[in-house]
Short mmCIF file of C-alpha atoms (C1' of nucleotides) in Angstrom, two decimals:
data_model
loop_
_atom_site.label_atom_id
_atom_site.label_comp_id
_atom_site.label_asym_id
_atom_site.label_seq_id
_atom_site.Cartn_x
_atom_site.Cartn_y
_atom_site.Cartn_z
CA UNK S 1 -102.28 268.38 95.37
CA UNK S 2 -105.52 267.54 96.64
CA UNK S 3 -105.49 264.33 94.21
CA UNK S 4 -102.79 262.85 95.64
CA UNK S 5 -104.93 261.90 98.55
CA UNK S 6 -107.23 260.19 95.93
CA UNK S 7 -104.19 257.95 94.97
CA UNK S 8 -103.09 257.49 98.23
CA UNK S 9 -106.46 256.42 99.21
CA UNK S 10 -106.50 254.17 96.29
CA UNK S 11 -103.24 252.26 96.72
CA UNK S 12 -104.39 251.70 100.31
CA UNK S 13 -107.57 249.94 99.14
CA UNK S 14 -105.58 247.38 97.25
CA UNK S 15 -103.64 247.11 99.93
CA UNK S 16 -100.39 248.63 98.59
CA UNK S 17 -98.35 251.16 100.25
CA UNK S 18 -98.47 254.39 99.40
CA UNK S 19 -94.95 255.89 98.92
CA UNK S 20 -93.22 258.49 97.14
CA UNK S 21 -92.86 256.71 94.44
CA UNK S 22 -96.06 254.91 93.87
CA UNK S 23 -98.18 257.88 94.00
CA UNK S 24 -95.86 260.03 91.64
CA UNK S 25 -96.22 257.18 89.71
CA UNK S 26 -100.39 256.84 89.77
CA UNK S 27 -100.22 260.77 89.20
CA UNK S 28 -98.06 259.72 85.23
CA UNK S 29 -100.82 257.29 84.51
CA UNK S 30 -103.77 258.06 85.46
CA UNK S 31 -103.82 261.95 86.06
CA UNK S 32 -104.93 262.12 82.19
CA UNK S 33 -108.09 262.10 80.20
CA UNK S 34 -107.91 259.22 78.35
CA UNK S 35 -106.77 255.29 78.89
CA UNK S 36 -102.87 255.34 78.47
CA UNK S 37 -100.66 252.87 76.70
CA UNK S 38 -97.06 253.56 77.34
CA UNK S 39 -94.00 250.84 77.46
CA UNK S 40 -91.99 250.63 80.93
CA UNK S 41 -89.28 252.17 78.80
CA UNK S 42 -92.02 255.65 77.82
CA UNK S 43 -92.72 254.99 81.97
CA UNK S 44 -89.70 256.04 82.85
CA UNK S 45 -88.79 258.24 80.52
CA UNK S 46 -92.25 260.54 81.42
CA UNK S 47 -91.03 260.04 85.16
CA UNK S 48 -87.64 261.56 85.19
CA UNK S 49 -89.15 264.59 83.58
CA UNK S 50 -91.58 265.08 86.28
CA UNK S 51 -89.86 263.96 89.27
CA UNK S 52 -87.52 266.04 91.18
CA UNK S 53 -85.36 262.93 92.01
CA UNK S 54 -84.09 260.07 90.42
CA UNK S 55 -86.02 256.33 90.67
CA UNK S 56 -84.94 253.79 89.50
CA UNK S 57 -85.42 251.34 86.56
CA UNK S 58 -85.93 248.58 88.73
CA UNK S 59 -88.88 250.60 91.45
CA UNK S 60 -90.63 251.48 88.05
CA UNK S 61 -90.53 247.45 87.25
CA UNK S 62 -91.94 246.43 90.36
CA UNK S 63 -93.93 249.15 91.27
CA UNK S 64 -96.13 248.77 87.30
CA UNK S 65 -95.87 244.99 88.23
CA UNK S 66 -97.20 245.22 91.94
CA UNK S 67 -99.98 246.93 90.20
CA UNK S 68 -100.59 244.63 87.16
CA UNK S 69 -100.92 242.75 90.24
CA UNK S 70 -103.49 244.26 91.85
CA UNK S 71 -105.06 245.64 88.73
CA UNK S 72 -104.26 248.23 88.05
CA UNK S 73 -102.90 248.00 85.06
CA UNK S 74 -103.25 244.98 81.81
CA UNK S 75 -100.17 243.61 80.04
CA UNK S 76 -100.74 243.89 76.54
CA UNK S 77 -98.83 241.71 73.77
CA UNK S 78 -98.10 243.32 70.63
CA UNK S 79 -94.87 243.20 69.77
CA UNK S 80 -93.20 239.83 71.66
CA UNK S 81 -90.02 242.54 72.14
CA UNK S 82 -91.97 245.00 74.72
CA UNK S 83 -93.72 244.72 77.30
CA UNK S 84 -96.82 246.90 77.04
CA UNK S 85 -99.33 248.06 79.54
CA UNK S 86 -102.25 249.60 79.36
CA UNK S 87 -104.34 251.84 82.24
CA UNK S 88 -107.73 250.34 81.06
CA UNK S 89 -108.01 246.92 82.77
CA UNK S 90 -111.06 246.06 81.89
CA UNK S 91 -111.75 243.88 78.73
CA UNK S 92 -111.70 245.16 75.63
CA UNK S 93 -109.81 245.36 72.26
CA UNK S 94 -107.22 247.29 70.43
CA UNK S 95 -105.81 248.82 67.42
CA UNK S 96 -101.69 248.43 66.96
CA UNK S 97 -100.32 251.18 64.32
CA UNK S 98 -97.47 249.90 62.82
CA UNK S 99 -96.03 252.93 61.87
CA UNK S 100 -96.20 254.81 64.39
CA UNK S 101 -96.63 252.00 67.51
CA UNK S 102 -99.10 253.62 68.54
CA UNK S 103 -102.02 251.29 70.66
CA UNK S 104 -105.08 252.49 70.65
CA UNK S 105 -108.44 251.22 72.46
CA UNK S 106 -111.80 250.21 71.36
CA UNK S 107 -114.78 250.95 71.81
CA UNK S 108 -117.80 248.43 73.16
CA UNK S 109 -119.58 249.45 70.20
CA UNK S 110 -116.55 248.92 67.38
CA UNK S 111 -116.09 245.38 67.16
CA UNK S 112 -119.14 243.21 67.51
CA UNK S 113 -119.03 240.58 70.34
CA UNK S 114 -116.69 237.39 69.61
CA UNK S 115 -118.70 233.80 68.83
CA UNK S 116 -116.37 231.03 70.24
CA UNK S 117 -117.18 228.25 69.28
CA UNK S 118 -114.43 225.93 69.71
CA UNK S 119 -114.50 224.18 72.88
CA UNK S 120 -111.47 222.83 74.60
CA UNK S 121 -112.62 220.52 76.94
CA UNK S 122 -111.56 220.93 80.69
CA UNK S 123 -110.61 224.46 79.97
CA UNK S 124 -112.40 227.53 80.57
CA UNK S 125 -111.60 230.69 78.76
CA UNK S 126 -109.73 233.36 80.70
CA UNK S 127 -110.20 236.27 78.01
CA UNK S 128 -110.76 237.22 74.33
CA UNK S 129 -109.26 239.42 72.39
CA UNK S 130 -108.50 241.09 69.25
CA UNK S 131 -106.02 242.73 67.87
CA UNK S 132 -105.95 245.04 65.05
CA UNK S 133 -103.17 246.15 63.28
CA UNK S 134 -103.35 248.77 60.50
CA UNK S 135 -100.79 251.05 58.91
CA UNK S 136 -100.90 254.33 56.03
CA UNK S 137 -102.66 253.77 53.29
CA UNK S 138 -100.47 254.77 50.51
CA UNK S 139 -97.32 252.84 52.47
CA UNK S 140 -95.78 251.04 49.54
CA UNK S 141 -95.23 247.26 50.96
CA UNK S 142 -91.29 247.38 53.21
CA UNK A 1 -84.20 211.84 51.08
CA UNK A 2 -86.85 213.21 48.12
CA UNK A 3 -88.60 214.88 50.11
CA UNK A 4 -85.43 217.60 50.22
CA UNK A 5 -85.36 218.21 46.20
CA UNK A 6 -89.05 219.48 47.42
CA UNK A 7 -87.32 222.21 50.03
CA UNK A 8 -84.51 222.98 47.63
CA UNK A 9 -87.17 223.83 44.92
CA UNK A 10 -89.40 225.64 47.11
CA UNK A 11 -86.47 227.40 48.53
CA UNK A 12 -85.22 228.66 45.19
CA UNK A 13 -88.87 229.74 44.34
CA UNK A 14 -88.77 232.32 47.26
CA UNK A 15 -85.07 233.60 46.61
CA UNK A 16 -83.28 231.90 49.51
CA UNK A 17 -80.04 229.72 48.79
CA UNK A 18 -81.15 226.03 49.74
CA UNK A 19 -78.52 225.63 52.48
CA UNK A 20 -77.79 222.60 54.13
CA UNK A 21 -79.20 224.70 57.43
CA UNK A 22 -82.31 225.58 55.35
CA UNK A 23 -83.24 222.31 54.54
CA UNK A 24 -82.30 221.02 57.55
CA UNK A 25 -84.65 223.53 59.25
CA UNK A 26 -87.81 223.38 56.84
CA UNK A 27 -87.78 219.50 56.82
CA UNK A 28 -87.93 220.14 60.89
CA UNK A 29 -90.65 222.87 60.68
CA UNK A 30 -92.82 221.13 57.38
CA UNK A 31 -92.34 217.68 57.01
CA UNK A 32 -95.78 217.39 60.02
CA UNK A 33 -98.77 216.50 59.41
CA UNK A 34 -100.55 219.95 61.32
CA UNK A 35 -99.31 223.34 61.27
CA UNK A 36 -96.13 223.67 63.83
CA UNK A 37 -95.79 226.45 66.76
CA UNK A 38 -92.41 227.09 68.60
CA UNK A 39 -90.30 229.42 70.31
CA UNK A 40 -86.16 229.63 68.89
CA UNK A 41 -85.46 227.82 71.54
CA UNK A 42 -87.77 224.65 70.88
CA UNK A 43 -85.96 224.80 67.46
CA UNK A 44 -82.98 224.97 68.48
CA UNK A 45 -83.35 222.03 70.92
CA UNK A 46 -85.63 220.00 67.89
CA UNK A 47 -82.51 220.51 65.31
CA UNK A 48 -79.79 219.45 67.31
CA UNK A 49 -80.73 216.39 68.33
CA UNK A 50 -81.64 216.15 64.53
CA UNK A 51 -78.86 217.22 63.10
CA UNK A 52 -75.82 215.45 62.88
CA UNK A 53 -72.89 218.47 63.14
CA UNK A 54 -74.40 221.60 65.43
CA UNK A 55 -75.99 224.34 63.91
CA UNK A 56 -75.58 227.71 65.44
CA UNK A 57 -78.22 229.55 67.34
CA UNK A 58 -77.56 232.64 65.39
CA UNK A 59 -77.84 230.94 62.49
CA UNK A 60 -81.55 229.70 63.86
CA UNK A 61 -82.07 233.25 64.68
CA UNK A 62 -81.66 234.30 60.73
CA UNK A 63 -83.01 231.48 59.30
CA UNK A 64 -85.89 231.45 60.78
CA UNK A 65 -86.49 235.58 60.00
CA UNK A 66 -85.38 234.88 56.69
CA UNK A 67 -88.28 232.42 56.75
CA UNK A 68 -90.25 234.73 57.82
CA UNK A 69 -89.79 237.53 55.53
CA UNK A 70 -90.06 235.98 52.60
CA UNK A 71 -93.19 234.35 54.05
CA UNK A 72 -93.13 230.82 55.08
CA UNK A 73 -93.39 231.61 59.40
CA UNK A 74 -95.26 233.97 60.80
CA UNK A 75 -94.12 235.44 64.50
CA UNK A 76 -97.18 235.00 66.81
CA UNK A 77 -97.47 237.92 69.60
CA UNK A 78 -98.99 236.28 73.08
CA UNK A 79 -95.82 236.73 75.95
CA UNK A 80 -93.72 239.49 75.49
CA UNK A 81 -90.77 237.79 76.71
CA UNK A 82 -90.93 235.16 74.02
CA UNK A 83 -91.44 235.35 70.22
CA UNK A 84 -93.39 232.36 68.91
CA UNK A 85 -93.19 231.90 65.68
CA UNK A 86 -96.35 229.75 63.37
CA UNK A 87 -95.69 227.80 60.17
CA UNK A 88 -99.28 228.18 58.75
CA UNK A 89 -99.21 231.64 57.57
CA UNK A 90 -103.04 232.42 56.83
CA UNK A 91 -105.31 234.56 58.52
CA UNK A 92 -106.34 232.45 61.50
CA UNK A 93 -106.74 232.81 65.39
CA UNK A 94 -105.02 231.36 68.25
CA UNK A 95 -105.86 229.78 71.73
CA UNK A 96 -103.07 229.81 73.93
CA UNK A 97 -103.04 227.60 77.01
CA UNK A 98 -102.02 229.50 80.08
CA UNK A 99 -101.05 226.51 81.82
CA UNK A 100 -98.96 224.54 79.33
CA UNK A 101 -98.17 227.57 76.94
CA UNK A 102 -99.44 225.80 74.23
CA UNK A 103 -100.43 227.69 71.31
CA UNK A 104 -103.54 225.91 69.31
CA UNK A 105 -105.15 227.40 65.66
CA UNK A 106 -108.64 227.72 65.20
CA UNK A 107 -110.55 226.62 61.78
CA UNK A 108 -112.28 228.93 60.08
CA UNK A 109 -115.23 227.99 61.42
CA UNK A 110 -113.92 228.21 65.46
CA UNK A 111 -114.78 231.82 65.05
CA UNK A 112 -117.18 233.89 63.61
CA UNK A 113 -116.29 236.63 61.42
CA UNK A 114 -115.15 239.42 63.33
CA UNK A 115 -116.35 242.16 61.86
CA UNK A 116 -114.55 245.66 62.95
CA UNK A 117 -116.88 249.60 62.83
CA UNK A 118 -114.34 251.65 64.15
CA UNK A 119 -112.77 252.93 60.59
CA UNK A 120 -108.96 255.39 61.19
CA UNK A 121 -108.22 257.85 58.59
CA UNK A 122 -105.33 257.07 55.91
CA UNK A 123 -104.98 253.91 57.64
CA UNK A 124 -105.68 250.62 55.98
CA UNK A 125 -106.12 247.43 58.36
CA UNK A 126 -103.33 245.16 57.67
CA UNK A 127 -104.94 241.50 60.03
CA UNK A 128 -107.03 240.48 62.75
CA UNK A 129 -106.05 238.28 65.02
CA UNK A 130 -107.93 237.07 68.13
CA UNK A 131 -106.34 235.44 70.65
CA UNK A 132 -108.28 233.06 73.67
CA UNK A 133 -106.99 232.49 76.58
CA UNK A 134 -107.55 229.36 78.19
CA UNK A 135 -106.27 227.58 81.14
CA UNK A 136 -107.12 224.93 83.17
CA UNK A 137 -111.52 225.01 84.43
CA UNK A 138 -110.33 224.11 88.40
CA UNK A 139 -107.76 225.93 88.59
CA UNK A 140 -107.22 227.64 92.08
CA UNK A 141 -106.81 231.85 91.35
CA UNK A 142 -102.91 231.99 91.26
"C1'" DT K 1 -64.27 221.89 36.19
"C1'" DC K 2 -63.05 225.68 38.84
"C1'" DA K 3 -61.88 229.84 40.18
"C1'" DA K 4 -64.33 234.29 41.82
"C1'" DC K 5 -68.02 236.51 44.30
"C1'" DA K 6 -72.49 237.06 47.01
"C1'" DG K 7 -74.55 235.75 50.26
"C1'" DT K 8 -74.37 232.20 54.77
"C1'" DT K 9 -72.74 230.47 58.71
"C1'" DT K 10 -70.01 230.50 62.59
"C1'" DA K 11 -68.67 231.74 67.65
"C1'" DG K 12 -68.19 235.31 70.45
"C1'" DA K 13 -69.00 239.66 71.98
"C1'" DA K 14 -72.44 243.25 72.58
"C1'" DT K 15 -76.56 245.05 73.32
"C1'" DT K 16 -81.40 244.93 75.23
"C1'" DA K 17 -85.10 244.40 78.22
"C1'" DT K 18 -85.93 242.00 82.59
"C1'" DT K 19 -85.28 239.83 87.47
"C1'" DA K 20 -82.58 238.71 91.70
"C1'" DT K 21 -79.57 240.97 95.35
"C1'" DA K 22 -78.22 242.56 99.41
"C1'" DA K 23 -78.06 246.80 101.59
"C1'" DT K 24 -80.12 251.43 102.64
"C1'" DG K 25 -84.28 253.37 103.50
"C1'" DT K 26 -89.23 254.84 104.65
"C1'" DA K 27 -94.62 253.87 105.45
"C1'" DG K 28 -97.48 253.12 109.25
"C1'" DT K 29 -97.85 251.22 114.20
"C1'" DT K 30 -96.50 251.68 118.53
"C1'" DA X 1 -88.99 258.13 118.43
"C1'" DA X 2 -88.64 253.78 117.48
"C1'" DC X 3 -89.39 249.54 115.46
"C1'" DT X 4 -90.78 246.90 111.36
"C1'" DA X 5 -92.13 245.35 107.22
"C1'" DC X 6 -92.13 246.62 103.28
"C1'" DA X 7 -89.93 249.96 99.00
"C1'" DT X 8 -86.22 252.29 96.92
"C1'" DT X 9 -81.62 251.39 95.32
"C1'" DA X 10 -77.51 250.10 92.54
"C1'" DT X 11 -75.86 246.80 90.59
"C1'" DA X 12 -74.91 242.30 89.27
"C1'" DA X 13 -77.27 238.77 87.23
"C1'" DT X 14 -79.77 236.76 83.54
"C1'" DA X 15 -82.22 235.64 79.09
"C1'" DA X 16 -83.59 236.62 74.61
"C1'" DT X 17 -81.94 238.69 70.78
"C1'" DT X 18 -78.65 240.75 67.47
"C1'" DC X 19 -73.52 242.65 65.65
"C1'" DT X 20 -69.31 241.63 63.68
"C1'" DA X 21 -66.11 239.89 61.61
"C1'" DA X 22 -64.15 235.78 59.86
"C1'" DA X 23 -63.66 231.56 57.99
"C1'" DC X 24 -67.32 228.66 54.62
"C1'" DT X 25 -70.65 227.73 50.65
"C1'" DG X 26 -74.11 227.76 47.18
"C1'" DT X 27 -74.25 230.16 42.67
"C1'" DT X 28 -72.82 231.73 38.60
"C1'" DG X 29 -70.24 231.88 34.40
"C1'" DA X 30 -65.34 231.79 32.09
#
DNA sequence: TCAACAGTTTAGAATTATTATAATGTAGTT
DNA sequence: AACTACATTATAATAATTCTAAACTGTTGA
């Protein structure tokens, strides 16, 4: 597994010890074509499938938060009841499919630049994020 | 209290029984100049201050959800750990003050119309919402 | 007006997501 | 190999929310 070395290197760069669990988690999160959106629950499932040994729930939380603090992951607020995370940490917008609860990244080109006219004195803008909620076209209103 | 009658009327219109608790809640939520943003916790506090009798936590949840289903309230997702609700149910955008955890409505004119170029086949757009996160300008990075 | 019923409220238990704790284990350094 | 600081773990604790079942109350219609 030469890819592991990569992750070990990367983890070191941001000052995180490349422990078994962290490297394993990197593999699940970043060894994929597209960016990955998940809840803690999704991740726990994937990890326990992939790993030979079991991983503690607390470790998954700790590690996800360590990654978030170091800029490896970004938290997305969609549903007040679950935390979604995104392996794409750059500023970008999302589609949220209300039928499947799937989160889809927008490319830079999908949404025109947002122009904020309002200024709040003494406050600076940290981020501007758009969430487009979509649902099946022929769905009966629930 | 002639205003009560108004709320009783309005509750009936959407098919909700105008019970003591619901009318009381309407007063707290809608007898104000500006739109009101709150968490369930905020609301429970306000209600228990205002009311002579105590109100059950479960009732607050039930009633808020009843109001939401009937279009009296709108849920806003900002923080994955708390549900925020908004008495302004029209489509509009928000500023979120990360220092004070306060939510501020945007006027129509504050943000230019958002142009979504991306189409997802078989899906229709339900809503487009912008969240602008702001924080103190001279704050040391946490 | 009042009985009856359906919808409401209530307290408390249950559930779910998350965080804290404290003991044990392990990566990195010597 | 041994030391030390940081990680991991199982479990307990906490927080937000929902469920349950019994008691209560608007509304309807006799």
